[in-house]
């Protein structure tokens, strides 16, 4: 069958195969090619010998002391990871030197140039399989970097780029090539990974600034996060070659959608910014909302705050609820909280001496404060079975979870009353019979 009867793509592939076969025959039958093969082997052998000498020295010089921390130690550990690249890079350098020698003698260096590209491919493969640890970067290297290096090695990279640049995609007023799309996917993946990494580093740094208020730290972290990803988006649009003015119509449509369909999301976002600016509720505060939800704020996002109750449940509360409803903050500005422990004593008790006994007993608790007020025992009323009292006390913290202040205070009161012979009453009932006493 004639090749002219085959589909165009098959004819093109057969043409490349034929060109490759002619190139292989020219290499196999050419003394210049054999000399270049020999130089490749020599360059690789020299690279192996140099790597065996240099690698242990670098290992010894770059390895930090055991348990060493800090920027310098971390930088040395980072550089130490690239030791596996020594062999392919040394081979590349020595091959480049051999290429200059061959070209000066034979005015040809195709074989040795191919070998040089092979060593670059081996360096890329070692980088992906032995050095990169981040799962996302490893995936990107496996399916992007290694295929690009392979195309470059066999000399097809320029051809593939030309074909991808020629193919275009149009979406309304926006038109871009497939190459721009591929470049955008690759660059976008790298940019947003760098954005995420930068955001994590900056957030960690900001949270360590103890001199800043928690609300200011949260606001600074959100501002940095927004700035990083805004810059990443603008860079991505520039890399893809998309004119930002072409996005004006799309931006207007998104604005209309925000105005009609996403009002709550926009409201919660703005409410979150107000909360961070005012600092009335921040991470670590114990709050109680008007609807009865109560817990410690463990996280504040752009849309909602996460409350953790003492029984381990998480409650997602929209930021708008903190602005439009009544909120009780038990931890605001680190202020102390007042609690009371009720109890009763018998009617036979001399209640004039009781306040001193109870107040001295409660004051022994290590968490009970003298300021703003010391423990205060108050008479509350005359009950059916005994005289009702309550002791008020102040502590720093919430009386729940790990802290059981009221329980501890009641134990102290019980022991103090027992030590002083004061009876704690229980209900009594008197039954009267009219007429004869029953048998």
mmCIF file of C-alpha atoms in Angstrom, residues 203-360:
data_model
loop_
_atom_site.group_PDB
_atom_site.id
_atom_site.type_symbol
_atom_site.label_atom_id
_atom_site.label_comp_id
_atom_site.label_asym_id
_atom_site.label_seq_id
_atom_site.Cartn_x
_atom_site.Cartn_y
_atom_site.Cartn_z
ATOM 1 C CA UNK A 203 0.420 33.112 58.909
ATOM 2 C CA UNK A 204 2.824 31.205 61.169
ATOM 3 C CA UNK A 205 5.062 34.260 61.454
ATOM 4 C CA UNK A 206 2.138 36.589 62.225
ATOM 5 C CA UNK A 207 0.695 34.257 64.868
ATOM 6 C CA UNK A 208 4.053 34.311 66.692
ATOM 7 C CA UNK A 209 3.873 38.095 67.166
ATOM 8 C CA UNK A 210 2.688 38.148 70.766
ATOM 9 C CA UNK A 211 2.791 41.960 70.889
ATOM 10 C CA UNK A 212 -0.119 42.136 68.434
ATOM 11 C CA UNK A 213 -3.684 41.619 69.599
ATOM 12 C CA UNK A 214 -5.282 38.328 68.467
ATOM 13 C CA UNK A 215 -7.825 40.168 66.331
ATOM 14 C CA UNK A 216 -5.073 42.179 64.624
ATOM 15 C CA UNK A 217 -3.115 39.000 63.961
ATOM 16 C CA UNK A 218 -6.178 37.396 62.370
ATOM 17 C CA UNK A 219 -6.844 40.455 60.222
ATOM 18 C CA UNK A 220 -3.202 40.677 59.121
ATOM 19 C CA UNK A 221 -3.178 36.995 58.181
ATOM 20 C CA UNK A 222 -6.367 37.395 56.102
ATOM 21 C CA UNK A 223 -4.995 40.530 54.390
ATOM 22 C CA UNK A 224 -1.752 38.759 53.493
ATOM 23 C CA UNK A 225 -3.685 35.727 52.208
ATOM 24 C CA UNK A 226 -5.893 37.897 49.990
ATOM 25 C CA UNK A 227 -2.898 39.851 48.659
ATOM 26 C CA UNK A 228 -0.881 36.725 47.851
ATOM 27 C CA UNK A 229 -3.621 35.038 45.861
ATOM 28 C CA UNK A 230 -4.636 38.291 44.118
ATOM 29 C CA UNK A 231 -1.054 38.734 42.902
ATOM 30 C CA UNK A 232 -0.937 35.060 41.861
ATOM 31 C CA UNK A 233 -4.135 35.494 39.827
ATOM 32 C CA UNK A 234 -2.843 38.616 38.050
ATOM 33 C CA UNK A 235 0.466 36.892 37.246
ATOM 34 C CA UNK A 236 -1.414 33.890 35.893
ATOM 35 C CA UNK A 237 -3.525 36.047 33.592
ATOM 36 C CA UNK A 238 -0.369 37.769 32.345
ATOM 37 C CA UNK A 239 1.399 34.434 31.738
ATOM 38 C CA UNK A 240 -1.569 33.081 29.779
ATOM 39 C CA UNK A 241 -1.621 36.232 27.675
ATOM 40 C CA UNK A 242 -5.228 37.074 28.557
ATOM 41 C CA UNK A 243 -6.117 40.757 28.346
ATOM 42 C CA UNK A 244 -7.675 41.715 31.676
ATOM 43 C CA UNK A 245 -9.956 44.227 29.950
ATOM 44 C CA UNK A 246 -11.638 41.265 28.238
ATOM 45 C CA UNK A 247 -12.748 40.076 31.661
ATOM 46 C CA UNK A 248 -14.723 43.263 32.329
ATOM 47 C CA UNK A 249 -18.019 41.765 31.116
ATOM 48 C CA UNK A 250 -17.425 38.600 33.126
ATOM 49 C CA UNK A 251 -16.565 40.700 36.170
ATOM 50 C CA UNK A 252 -19.808 42.655 35.769
ATOM 51 C CA UNK A 253 -21.816 39.434 35.622
ATOM 52 C CA UNK A 254 -20.089 38.176 38.759
ATOM 53 C CA UNK A 255 -20.893 41.497 40.458
ATOM 54 C CA UNK A 256 -24.583 41.129 39.607
ATOM 55 C CA UNK A 257 -24.502 37.565 40.943
ATOM 56 C CA UNK A 258 -22.951 38.790 44.180
ATOM 57 C CA UNK A 259 -25.600 41.471 44.485
ATOM 58 C CA UNK A 260 -28.562 39.138 44.062
ATOM 59 C CA UNK A 261 -27.562 35.576 44.879
ATOM 60 C CA UNK A 262 -24.597 35.891 47.227
ATOM 61 C CA UNK A 263 -25.739 38.585 49.604
ATOM 62 C CA UNK A 264 -25.342 36.407 52.670
ATOM 63 C CA UNK A 265 -21.804 35.391 51.733
ATOM 64 C CA UNK A 266 -20.817 39.019 51.142
ATOM 65 C CA UNK A 267 -22.498 40.041 54.407
ATOM 66 C CA UNK A 268 -20.695 37.330 56.366
ATOM 67 C CA UNK A 269 -17.361 38.289 54.798
ATOM 68 C CA UNK A 270 -17.782 41.966 55.694
ATOM 69 C CA UNK A 271 -18.975 40.997 59.194
ATOM 70 C CA UNK A 272 -15.828 38.898 59.619
ATOM 71 C CA UNK A 273 -13.650 41.878 58.707
ATOM 72 C CA UNK A 274 -15.540 44.067 61.209
ATOM 73 C CA UNK A 275 -15.070 41.457 63.937
ATOM 74 C CA UNK A 276 -11.338 41.306 63.283
ATOM 75 C CA UNK A 277 -11.049 45.108 63.266
ATOM 76 C CA UNK A 278 -13.036 45.654 66.457
ATOM 77 C CA UNK A 279 -11.655 42.623 68.290
ATOM 78 C CA UNK A 280 -14.906 42.039 70.199
ATOM 79 C CA UNK A 281 -14.707 38.311 69.530
ATOM 80 C CA UNK A 282 -11.579 36.453 68.496
ATOM 81 C CA UNK A 283 -9.984 33.025 68.620
ATOM 82 C CA UNK A 284 -9.811 31.713 72.184
ATOM 83 C CA UNK A 285 -12.837 33.646 73.508
ATOM 84 C CA UNK A 286 -15.689 31.795 75.186
ATOM 85 C CA UNK A 287 -18.931 33.271 73.837
ATOM 86 C CA UNK A 288 -22.648 32.658 74.165
ATOM 87 C CA UNK A 289 -24.947 33.749 71.349
ATOM 88 C CA UNK A 290 -28.508 34.977 71.600
ATOM 89 C CA UNK A 291 -29.738 31.683 70.166
ATOM 90 C CA UNK A 292 -28.173 29.686 73.009
ATOM 91 C CA UNK A 293 -25.053 28.459 71.204
ATOM 92 C CA UNK A 294 -22.011 28.654 73.475
ATOM 93 C CA UNK A 295 -18.420 27.561 73.134
ATOM 94 C CA UNK A 296 -14.817 28.600 72.603
ATOM 95 C CA UNK A 297 -13.947 30.171 69.253
ATOM 96 C CA UNK A 298 -11.310 27.849 67.772
ATOM 97 C CA UNK A 299 -11.248 29.235 64.222
ATOM 98 C CA UNK A 300 -12.489 32.264 62.311
ATOM 99 C CA UNK A 301 -12.887 31.954 58.549
ATOM 100 C CA UNK A 302 -14.023 34.443 55.912
ATOM 101 C CA UNK A 303 -17.610 33.179 56.246
ATOM 102 C CA UNK A 304 -18.112 31.877 59.778
ATOM 103 C CA UNK A 305 -16.652 31.270 63.216
ATOM 104 C CA UNK A 306 -16.177 27.774 64.613
ATOM 105 C CA UNK A 307 -17.255 27.286 68.237
ATOM 106 C CA UNK A 308 -16.104 24.202 70.151
ATOM 107 C CA UNK A 309 -18.315 23.188 73.047
ATOM 108 C CA UNK A 310 -17.018 21.438 76.161
ATOM 109 C CA UNK A 311 -18.593 18.186 75.019
ATOM 110 C CA UNK A 312 -16.451 18.203 71.868
ATOM 111 C CA UNK A 313 -18.998 19.423 69.309
ATOM 112 C CA UNK A 314 -18.213 22.073 66.706
ATOM 113 C CA UNK A 315 -20.791 24.748 65.927
ATOM 114 C CA UNK A 316 -20.471 26.782 62.723
ATOM 115 C CA UNK A 317 -21.830 30.284 63.390
ATOM 116 C CA UNK A 318 -22.082 32.797 60.502
ATOM 117 C CA UNK A 319 -20.095 35.980 61.157
ATOM 118 C CA UNK A 320 -23.248 38.037 60.628
ATOM 119 C CA UNK A 321 -24.760 36.598 63.836
ATOM 120 C CA UNK A 322 -21.981 38.250 65.877
ATOM 121 C CA UNK A 323 -22.952 41.645 64.444
ATOM 122 C CA UNK A 324 -26.755 41.498 64.330
ATOM 123 C CA UNK A 325 -27.518 39.573 67.552
ATOM 124 C CA UNK A 326 -26.616 39.855 71.222
ATOM 125 C CA UNK A 327 -23.349 38.081 72.116
ATOM 126 C CA UNK A 328 -22.040 37.428 75.631
ATOM 127 C CA UNK A 329 -18.234 37.223 75.658
ATOM 128 C CA UNK A 330 -16.957 35.639 78.875
ATOM 129 C CA UNK A 331 -13.320 36.075 77.885
ATOM 130 C CA UNK A 332 -13.284 39.631 76.549
ATOM 131 C CA UNK A 333 -10.092 41.510 77.475
ATOM 132 C CA UNK A 334 -9.152 38.702 79.860
ATOM 133 C CA UNK A 335 -11.647 39.879 82.492
ATOM 134 C CA UNK A 336 -12.502 37.697 85.492
ATOM 135 C CA UNK A 337 -15.884 36.014 85.861
ATOM 136 C CA UNK A 338 -18.137 35.810 88.908
ATOM 137 C CA UNK A 339 -19.892 32.609 90.007
ATOM 138 C CA UNK A 340 -21.877 31.593 93.050
ATOM 139 C CA UNK A 341 -22.310 28.373 94.998
ATOM 140 C CA UNK A 342 -25.659 27.995 96.870
ATOM 141 C CA UNK A 343 -26.039 25.960 100.077
ATOM 142 C CA UNK A 344 -28.290 25.699 103.162
ATOM 143 C CA UNK A 345 -27.768 25.250 106.898
ATOM 144 C CA UNK A 346 -30.007 24.132 109.757
ATOM 145 C CA UNK A 347 -32.202 26.556 111.678
ATOM 146 C CA UNK A 348 -30.206 25.655 114.784
ATOM 147 C CA UNK A 349 -27.088 27.346 113.295
ATOM 148 C CA UNK A 350 -25.679 30.640 114.586
ATOM 149 C CA UNK A 351 -25.767 32.363 111.180
ATOM 150 C CA UNK A 352 -23.768 35.363 112.472
ATOM 151 C CA UNK A 353 -20.515 33.359 112.468
ATOM 152 C CA UNK A 354 -21.265 31.469 109.249
ATOM 153 C CA UNK A 355 -20.061 34.093 106.662
ATOM 154 C CA UNK A 356 -16.524 34.258 108.114
ATOM 155 C CA UNK A 357 -16.216 30.451 108.165
ATOM 156 C CA UNK A 358 -17.362 30.016 104.564
ATOM 157 C CA UNK A 359 -15.426 32.987 103.128
ATOM 158 C CA UNK A 360 -12.160 31.833 104.713
#
